[in-house]
Amino acid sequence: MARSKKWADYELKNFQAATEEQLRKAVRRAAKAANQRLLRLERAGKQDRYSYRQAMLDLVNRKRFTENTQKLKIAALRREYKLLRSFLSMKGSTLSGLNATDEKRYRTAVANGFKGTFEEFYEQVNKYFGKAIDEYFDSHVIYIAINTGTLNIIDRILEKEKNKPGTKEPESKKRGRRILEYLEAYEKETKT
């Protein structure tokens, strides 16, 4: 399999000073490569990953980068060039880059005390780093809970929180209280 080209393979030395034709050619070539990467990510089911989501945010109402550059004005070409540079420079824009990043995160978690498999790690990451739980706890606390196997404490706190009637306490104080509650329970559980 051929190596994925890097952004440097498409980069212009000074894109602000480049002619319209030079920009068209660079954008066309880079857009083709970027669209192929997006397609590979889609086929692998990786639409939930940061690089794919960021590309979709940058593209606004489009699903692909513009390969047909004939109708684009110079300002639009420069904007597209910057978007392409951003996406193609991301390590996670390729499947091999995503897999290497995932493996590195897992190895780091194992080095910090995680005892499960690669699949278990990502199952927990996907469950506990979702928006619903992230608003209750700091990401650092969730990461510690995953590594130390104390996610049951977070589950207990969340269950208690669900059954508790709403209070007028500010959200920042609630979040702080939950973190303290987790740390106290963690302290008790690890001492026994």
PDB file of N, CA and C in Angstrom, residues 50 102 145 179:
ATOM      1  N   TYR A  50     -12.493  12.918  16.144  1.00  0.00           N
ATOM      2  CA  TYR A  50     -12.259  14.366  16.119  1.00  0.00           C
ATOM      3  C   TYR A  50     -11.938  14.885  14.716  1.00  0.00           C
ATOM      4  N   ASP A 102      -4.938   5.818  18.864  1.00  0.00           N
ATOM      5  CA  ASP A 102      -5.720   4.979  19.773  1.00  0.00           C
ATOM      6  C   ASP A 102      -4.818   4.048  20.573  1.00  0.00           C
ATOM      7  N   ALA A 145     -10.757   7.607  36.986  1.00  0.00           N
ATOM      8  CA  ALA A 145     -11.691   6.526  37.309  1.00  0.00           C
ATOM      9  C   ALA A 145     -11.541   5.351  36.346  1.00  0.00           C
ATOM     10  N   ILE A 179     -17.366  16.096  42.293  1.00  0.00           N
ATOM     11  CA  ILE A 179     -15.944  15.724  42.243  1.00  0.00           C
ATOM     12  C   ILE A 179     -15.438  15.398  43.640  1.00  0.00           C
TER      13      ILE A 179
END
